[in-house]
Amino acid sequence: MAAGFSVELRAALQPLLMEVASLNERIAEYDRRIEQIATQVHPEVALLKQVKGVGTLIALTYVLTVADPRRFRRSRDVGCYLGLRPGRRNSGSSQPQMHISKEGDRYLRTLMVQGAHYILGPFGQGSDLRRWGLKLSERGGSNAKKRAVVAVARKLSVLLHKLWVSGEVYEPLRNSSAAVGAVA
């Protein structure tokens, strides 16, 4: 990359380019270590990585944060545990929906939202979760996309817990294929 620069500019940027290369090597080493921990110490990470949009880092953080999947009676409780459930304020006959509670582990919540962004983004593969999220984001309002991302993150956390507890193989188009089979 530096070959296209002038001699003076190359001399000035050489230390910075060496530092960037060094950082890239360190990041690659840390990625290898995380992958090694995931495969050797926590084999359940492989179950969670079946979902496209969930990589080693998200799956390992999920496993380490939740620790014991049996501590939740229902998989739906994990979304609340992570603070991905909107609060409610009942006042008389109105029940306005508030912001998410943001209780629980901030880092895992951030990773779940990043996974939801990937699922709903241009590189996300077809799945029931993606279709549901895209349909939700189409429902009017300026904040519809933001709400859809948080809702997909909440549903993703529930899905990961269900896969972890049951140990079953993830079928991305389970509901869609059932609907097609019922029509035929």
PDB file of C-alpha atoms in Angstrom:
ATOM      1  CA  MET A   1       0.000   0.000   0.000  1.00  0.00           C
ATOM      2  CA  ALA A   2       2.835   2.378   0.800  1.00  0.00           C
ATOM      3  CA  ALA A   3       4.444   1.717  -2.606  1.00  0.00           C
ATOM      4  CA  GLY A   4       2.159   4.290  -4.259  1.00  0.00           C
ATOM      5  CA  PHE A   5       3.227   7.093  -1.898  1.00  0.00           C
ATOM      6  CA  SER A   6       6.032   9.566  -2.436  1.00  0.00           C
ATOM      7  CA  VAL A   7       9.367   8.900  -0.712  1.00  0.00           C
ATOM      8  CA  GLU A   8       8.809  11.644   1.882  1.00  0.00           C
ATOM      9  CA  LEU A   9       5.284  10.502   2.717  1.00  0.00           C
ATOM     10  CA  ARG A  10       6.376   6.869   2.886  1.00  0.00           C
ATOM     11  CA  ALA A  11       9.159   7.764   5.334  1.00  0.00           C
ATOM     12  CA  ALA A  12       6.696   9.681   7.521  1.00  0.00           C
ATOM     13  CA  LEU A  13       4.027   6.940   7.471  1.00  0.00           C
ATOM     14  CA  GLN A  14       6.319   3.918   7.854  1.00  0.00           C
ATOM     15  CA  PRO A  15       6.177   3.866  11.690  1.00  0.00           C
ATOM     16  CA  LEU A  16       2.379   4.128  11.622  1.00  0.00           C
ATOM     17  CA  LEU A  17       2.049   1.343   9.055  1.00  0.00           C
ATOM     18  CA  MET A  18       4.314  -0.899  11.133  1.00  0.00           C
ATOM     19  CA  GLU A  19       2.154  -0.210  14.199  1.00  0.00           C
ATOM     20  CA  VAL A  20      -1.029  -1.080  12.268  1.00  0.00           C
ATOM     21  CA  ALA A  21       0.560  -4.345  11.084  1.00  0.00           C
ATOM     22  CA  SER A  22       1.587  -5.147  14.666  1.00  0.00           C
ATOM     23  CA  LEU A  23      -1.939  -4.497  15.944  1.00  0.00           C
ATOM     24  CA  ASN A  24      -3.420  -6.698  13.207  1.00  0.00           C
ATOM     25  CA  GLU A  25      -1.121  -9.552  14.244  1.00  0.00           C
ATOM     26  CA  ARG A  26      -2.117  -9.174  17.905  1.00  0.00           C
ATOM     27  CA  ILE A  27      -5.826  -9.102  17.020  1.00  0.00           C
ATOM     28  CA  ALA A  28      -5.404 -12.277  14.942  1.00  0.00           C
ATOM     29  CA  GLU A  29      -3.645 -13.960  17.885  1.00  0.00           C
ATOM     30  CA  TYR A  30      -6.446 -13.004  20.278  1.00  0.00           C
ATOM     31  CA  ASP A  31      -9.013 -14.298  17.788  1.00  0.00           C
ATOM     32  CA  ARG A  32      -7.165 -17.635  17.674  1.00  0.00           C
ATOM     33  CA  ARG A  33      -7.126 -17.801  21.484  1.00  0.00           C
ATOM     34  CA  ILE A  34     -10.851 -17.067  21.721  1.00  0.00           C
ATOM     35  CA  GLU A  35     -11.577 -19.732  19.106  1.00  0.00           C
ATOM     36  CA  GLN A  36      -9.405 -22.222  21.017  1.00  0.00           C
ATOM     37  CA  ILE A  37     -11.199 -21.516  24.315  1.00  0.00           C
ATOM     38  CA  ALA A  38     -14.549 -21.869  22.592  1.00  0.00           C
ATOM     39  CA  THR A  39     -13.766 -25.243  21.046  1.00  0.00           C
ATOM     40  CA  GLN A  40     -11.843 -26.823  23.923  1.00  0.00           C
ATOM     41  CA  VAL A  41     -13.461 -25.469  27.076  1.00  0.00           C
ATOM     42  CA  HIS A  42     -17.008 -24.611  25.976  1.00  0.00           C
ATOM     43  CA  PRO A  43     -18.245 -27.014  23.263  1.00  0.00           C
ATOM     44  CA  GLU A  44     -21.797 -25.628  23.598  1.00  0.00           C
ATOM     45  CA  VAL A  45     -20.598 -22.584  21.658  1.00  0.00           C
ATOM     46  CA  ALA A  46     -20.854 -24.687  18.478  1.00  0.00           C
ATOM     47  CA  LEU A  47     -24.602 -25.085  19.082  1.00  0.00           C
ATOM     48  CA  LEU A  48     -25.088 -21.333  19.261  1.00  0.00           C
ATOM     49  CA  LYS A  49     -22.909 -20.594  16.220  1.00  0.00           C
ATOM     50  CA  GLN A  50     -25.434 -22.397  14.018  1.00  0.00           C
ATOM     51  CA  VAL A  51     -27.362 -19.131  13.813  1.00  0.00           C
ATOM     52  CA  LYS A  52     -25.982 -16.891  11.064  1.00  0.00           C
ATOM     53  CA  GLY A  53     -25.014 -13.617  12.697  1.00  0.00           C
ATOM     54  CA  VAL A  54     -23.715 -15.304  15.845  1.00  0.00           C
ATOM     55  CA  GLY A  55     -19.974 -15.742  15.793  1.00  0.00           C
ATOM     56  CA  THR A  56     -17.561 -17.166  18.288  1.00  0.00           C
ATOM     57  CA  LEU A  57     -17.336 -13.984  20.338  1.00  0.00           C
ATOM     58  CA  ILE A  58     -21.110 -13.561  20.713  1.00  0.00           C
ATOM     59  CA  ALA A  59     -21.649 -17.254  21.475  1.00  0.00           C
ATOM     60  CA  LEU A  60     -18.791 -17.467  23.991  1.00  0.00           C
ATOM     61  CA  THR A  61     -19.864 -14.259  25.741  1.00  0.00           C
ATOM     62  CA  TYR A  62     -23.436 -15.579  25.888  1.00  0.00           C
ATOM     63  CA  VAL A  63     -22.322 -18.887  27.413  1.00  0.00           C
ATOM     64  CA  LEU A  64     -20.033 -17.215  29.956  1.00  0.00           C
ATOM     65  CA  THR A  65     -22.617 -14.588  30.963  1.00  0.00           C
ATOM     66  CA  VAL A  66     -25.608 -16.900  31.290  1.00  0.00           C
ATOM     67  CA  ALA A  67     -23.375 -19.602  32.841  1.00  0.00           C
ATOM     68  CA  ASP A  68     -26.151 -22.080  33.655  1.00  0.00           C
ATOM     69  CA  PRO A  69     -28.980 -22.316  31.119  1.00  0.00           C
ATOM     70  CA  ARG A  70     -31.175 -24.186  33.605  1.00  0.00           C
ATOM     71  CA  ARG A  71     -31.423 -21.162  35.888  1.00  0.00           C
ATOM     72  CA  PHE A  72     -34.109 -19.733  33.605  1.00  0.00           C
ATOM     73  CA  ARG A  73     -37.464 -21.459  33.778  1.00  0.00           C
ATOM     74  CA  ARG A  74     -38.379 -20.282  30.281  1.00  0.00           C
ATOM     75  CA  SER A  75     -36.182 -19.190  27.412  1.00  0.00           C
ATOM     76  CA  ARG A  76     -38.194 -15.965  27.188  1.00  0.00           C
ATOM     77  CA  ASP A  77     -36.773 -14.868  30.529  1.00  0.00           C
ATOM     78  CA  VAL A  78     -33.288 -14.433  29.043  1.00  0.00           C
ATOM     79  CA  GLY A  79     -34.366 -11.347  27.073  1.00  0.00           C
ATOM     80  CA  CYS A  80     -35.494  -9.694  30.306  1.00  0.00           C
ATOM     81  CA  TYR A  81     -32.280 -10.768  32.047  1.00  0.00           C
ATOM     82  CA  LEU A  82     -30.251  -8.977  29.389  1.00  0.00           C
ATOM     83  CA  GLY A  83     -32.352  -5.805  29.622  1.00  0.00           C
ATOM     84  CA  LEU A  84     -33.847  -6.139  26.150  1.00  0.00           C
ATOM     85  CA  ARG A  85     -37.452  -5.823  27.266  1.00  0.00           C
ATOM     86  CA  PRO A  86     -39.263  -2.482  27.045  1.00  0.00           C
ATOM     87  CA  GLY A  87     -40.509  -1.005  30.273  1.00  0.00           C
ATOM     88  CA  ARG A  88     -44.168  -0.164  30.876  1.00  0.00           C
ATOM     89  CA  ARG A  89     -45.759   2.686  32.713  1.00  0.00           C
ATOM     90  CA  ASN A  90     -49.423   2.196  33.396  1.00  0.00           C
ATOM     91  CA  SER A  91     -51.304   5.392  34.001  1.00  0.00           C
ATOM     92  CA  GLY A  92     -55.038   5.097  33.896  1.00  0.00           C
ATOM     93  CA  SER A  93     -56.213   3.800  30.567  1.00  0.00           C
ATOM     94  CA  SER A  94     -52.973   4.501  28.667  1.00  0.00           C
ATOM     95  CA  GLN A  95     -50.096   2.059  28.697  1.00  0.00           C
ATOM     96  CA  PRO A  96     -47.244   3.719  26.793  1.00  0.00           C
ATOM     97  CA  GLN A  97     -44.278   1.618  25.808  1.00  0.00           C
ATOM     98  CA  MET A  98     -41.040   2.945  27.235  1.00  0.00           C
ATOM     99  CA  HIS A  99     -37.384   2.378  26.406  1.00  0.00           C
ATOM    100  CA  ILE A 100     -35.718  -0.968  27.115  1.00  0.00           C
ATOM    101  CA  SER A 101     -34.684  -1.430  30.728  1.00  0.00           C
ATOM    102  CA  LYS A 102     -30.945  -1.867  29.934  1.00  0.00           C
ATOM    103  CA  GLU A 103     -30.507  -4.007  33.019  1.00  0.00           C
ATOM    104  CA  GLY A 104     -28.131  -6.922  32.911  1.00  0.00           C
ATOM    105  CA  ASP A 105     -24.810  -7.318  31.168  1.00  0.00           C
ATOM    106  CA  ARG A 106     -24.110  -4.302  28.944  1.00  0.00           C
ATOM    107  CA  TYR A 107     -21.456  -6.026  26.824  1.00  0.00           C
ATOM    108  CA  LEU A 108     -23.612  -9.040  25.951  1.00  0.00           C
ATOM    109  CA  ARG A 109     -26.577  -6.765  25.219  1.00  0.00           C
ATOM    110  CA  THR A 110     -24.350  -4.784  22.830  1.00  0.00           C
ATOM    111  CA  LEU A 111     -23.195  -7.975  21.117  1.00  0.00           C
ATOM    112  CA  MET A 112     -26.783  -9.212  20.759  1.00  0.00           C
ATOM    113  CA  VAL A 113     -27.744  -5.921  19.114  1.00  0.00           C
ATOM    114  CA  GLN A 114     -24.753  -6.231  16.766  1.00  0.00           C
ATOM    115  CA  GLY A 115     -25.895  -9.749  15.857  1.00  0.00           C
ATOM    116  CA  ALA A 116     -29.390  -8.403  15.195  1.00  0.00           C
ATOM    117  CA  HIS A 117     -27.955  -5.694  12.944  1.00  0.00           C
ATOM    118  CA  TYR A 118     -26.155  -8.376  10.938  1.00  0.00           C
ATOM    119  CA  ILE A 119     -29.291 -10.529  10.677  1.00  0.00           C
ATOM    120  CA  LEU A 120     -31.374  -7.593   9.446  1.00  0.00           C
ATOM    121  CA  GLY A 121     -28.601  -6.111   7.309  1.00  0.00           C
ATOM    122  CA  PRO A 122     -27.718  -6.747   3.687  1.00  0.00           C
ATOM    123  CA  PHE A 123     -25.530  -9.779   4.482  1.00  0.00           C
ATOM    124  CA  GLY A 124     -28.090 -11.558   6.671  1.00  0.00           C
ATOM    125  CA  GLN A 125     -29.274 -14.866   5.301  1.00  0.00           C
ATOM    126  CA  GLY A 126     -32.911 -15.811   4.930  1.00  0.00           C
ATOM    127  CA  SER A 127     -34.453 -17.011   8.181  1.00  0.00           C
ATOM    128  CA  ASP A 128     -37.705 -16.747  10.081  1.00  0.00           C
ATOM    129  CA  LEU A 129     -36.032 -14.331  12.475  1.00  0.00           C
ATOM    130  CA  ARG A 130     -34.898 -12.076   9.626  1.00  0.00           C
ATOM    131  CA  ARG A 131     -38.309 -12.109   7.949  1.00  0.00           C
ATOM    132  CA  TRP A 132     -40.039 -11.298  11.229  1.00  0.00           C
ATOM    133  CA  GLY A 133     -37.610  -8.443  11.941  1.00  0.00           C
ATOM    134  CA  LEU A 134     -37.930  -6.951   8.459  1.00  0.00           C
ATOM    135  CA  LYS A 135     -41.710  -7.092   8.679  1.00  0.00           C
ATOM    136  CA  LEU A 136     -41.533  -5.372  12.051  1.00  0.00           C
ATOM    137  CA  SER A 137     -39.235  -2.639  10.707  1.00  0.00           C
ATOM    138  CA  GLU A 138     -41.677  -1.858   7.895  1.00  0.00           C
ATOM    139  CA  ARG A 139     -44.407  -0.939  10.351  1.00  0.00           C
ATOM    140  CA  GLY A 140     -44.261   2.867  10.218  1.00  0.00           C
ATOM    141  CA  GLY A 141     -42.637   5.378  12.406  1.00  0.00           C
ATOM    142  CA  SER A 142     -39.203   6.908  12.405  1.00  0.00           C
ATOM    143  CA  ASN A 143     -37.931   4.522  15.063  1.00  0.00           C
ATOM    144  CA  ALA A 144     -39.339   1.334  13.514  1.00  0.00           C
ATOM    145  CA  LYS A 145     -35.898   0.062  12.436  1.00  0.00           C
ATOM    146  CA  LYS A 146     -34.423   0.670  15.905  1.00  0.00           C
ATOM    147  CA  ARG A 147     -37.314  -1.117  17.581  1.00  0.00           C
ATOM    148  CA  ALA A 148     -36.994  -4.010  15.137  1.00  0.00           C
ATOM    149  CA  VAL A 149     -33.273  -4.376  15.886  1.00  0.00           C
ATOM    150  CA  VAL A 150     -33.900  -4.539  19.639  1.00  0.00           C
ATOM    151  CA  ALA A 151     -36.802  -6.960  19.140  1.00  0.00           C
ATOM    152  CA  VAL A 152     -34.633  -9.224  16.968  1.00  0.00           C
ATOM    153  CA  ALA A 153     -31.855  -9.040  19.583  1.00  0.00           C
ATOM    154  CA  ARG A 154     -34.340 -10.100  22.264  1.00  0.00           C
ATOM    155  CA  LYS A 155     -35.663 -12.931  20.096  1.00  0.00           C
ATOM    156  CA  LEU A 156     -32.100 -13.953  19.249  1.00  0.00           C
ATOM    157  CA  SER A 157     -31.244 -14.266  22.937  1.00  0.00           C
ATOM    158  CA  VAL A 158     -34.318 -16.463  23.431  1.00  0.00           C
ATOM    159  CA  LEU A 159     -33.394 -18.583  20.404  1.00  0.00           C
ATOM    160  CA  LEU A 160     -29.827 -19.087  21.621  1.00  0.00           C
ATOM    161  CA  HIS A 161     -31.071 -20.211  25.032  1.00  0.00           C
ATOM    162  CA  LYS A 162     -33.539 -22.631  23.445  1.00  0.00           C
ATOM    163  CA  LEU A 163     -30.800 -24.123  21.244  1.00  0.00           C
ATOM    164  CA  TRP A 164     -28.464 -24.424  24.220  1.00  0.00           C
ATOM    165  CA  VAL A 165     -31.003 -26.155  26.446  1.00  0.00           C
ATOM    166  CA  SER A 166     -32.457 -28.470  23.803  1.00  0.00           C
ATOM    167  CA  GLY A 167     -29.258 -29.162  21.859  1.00  0.00           C
ATOM    168  CA  GLU A 168     -31.256 -29.373  18.652  1.00  0.00           C
ATOM    169  CA  VAL A 169     -30.120 -28.406  15.161  1.00  0.00           C
ATOM    170  CA  TYR A 170     -31.120 -24.893  14.118  1.00  0.00           C
ATOM    171  CA  GLU A 171     -33.484 -24.677  11.164  1.00  0.00           C
ATOM    172  CA  PRO A 172     -33.470 -21.072   9.905  1.00  0.00           C
ATOM    173  CA  LEU A 173     -36.693 -21.428   7.915  1.00  0.00           C
ATOM    174  CA  ARG A 174     -38.582 -23.733  10.267  1.00  0.00           C
ATOM    175  CA  ASN A 175     -41.859 -21.783  10.283  1.00  0.00           C
ATOM    176  CA  SER A 176     -41.679 -20.924   6.585  1.00  0.00           C
ATOM    177  CA  SER A 177     -41.123 -24.541   5.556  1.00  0.00           C
ATOM    178  CA  ALA A 178     -43.994 -25.653   7.811  1.00  0.00           C
ATOM    179  CA  ALA A 179     -46.286 -23.108   6.127  1.00  0.00           C
ATOM    180  CA  VAL A 180     -45.229 -24.296   2.652  1.00  0.00           C
ATOM    181  CA  GLY A 181     -45.808 -27.932   3.684  1.00  0.00           C
ATOM    182  CA  ALA A 182     -49.297 -27.109   4.995  1.00  0.00           C
ATOM    183  CA  VAL A 183     -50.266 -25.400   1.724  1.00  0.00           C
ATOM    184  CA  ALA A 184     -49.095 -28.285  -0.515  1.00  0.00           C
TER     185      ALA A 184
END
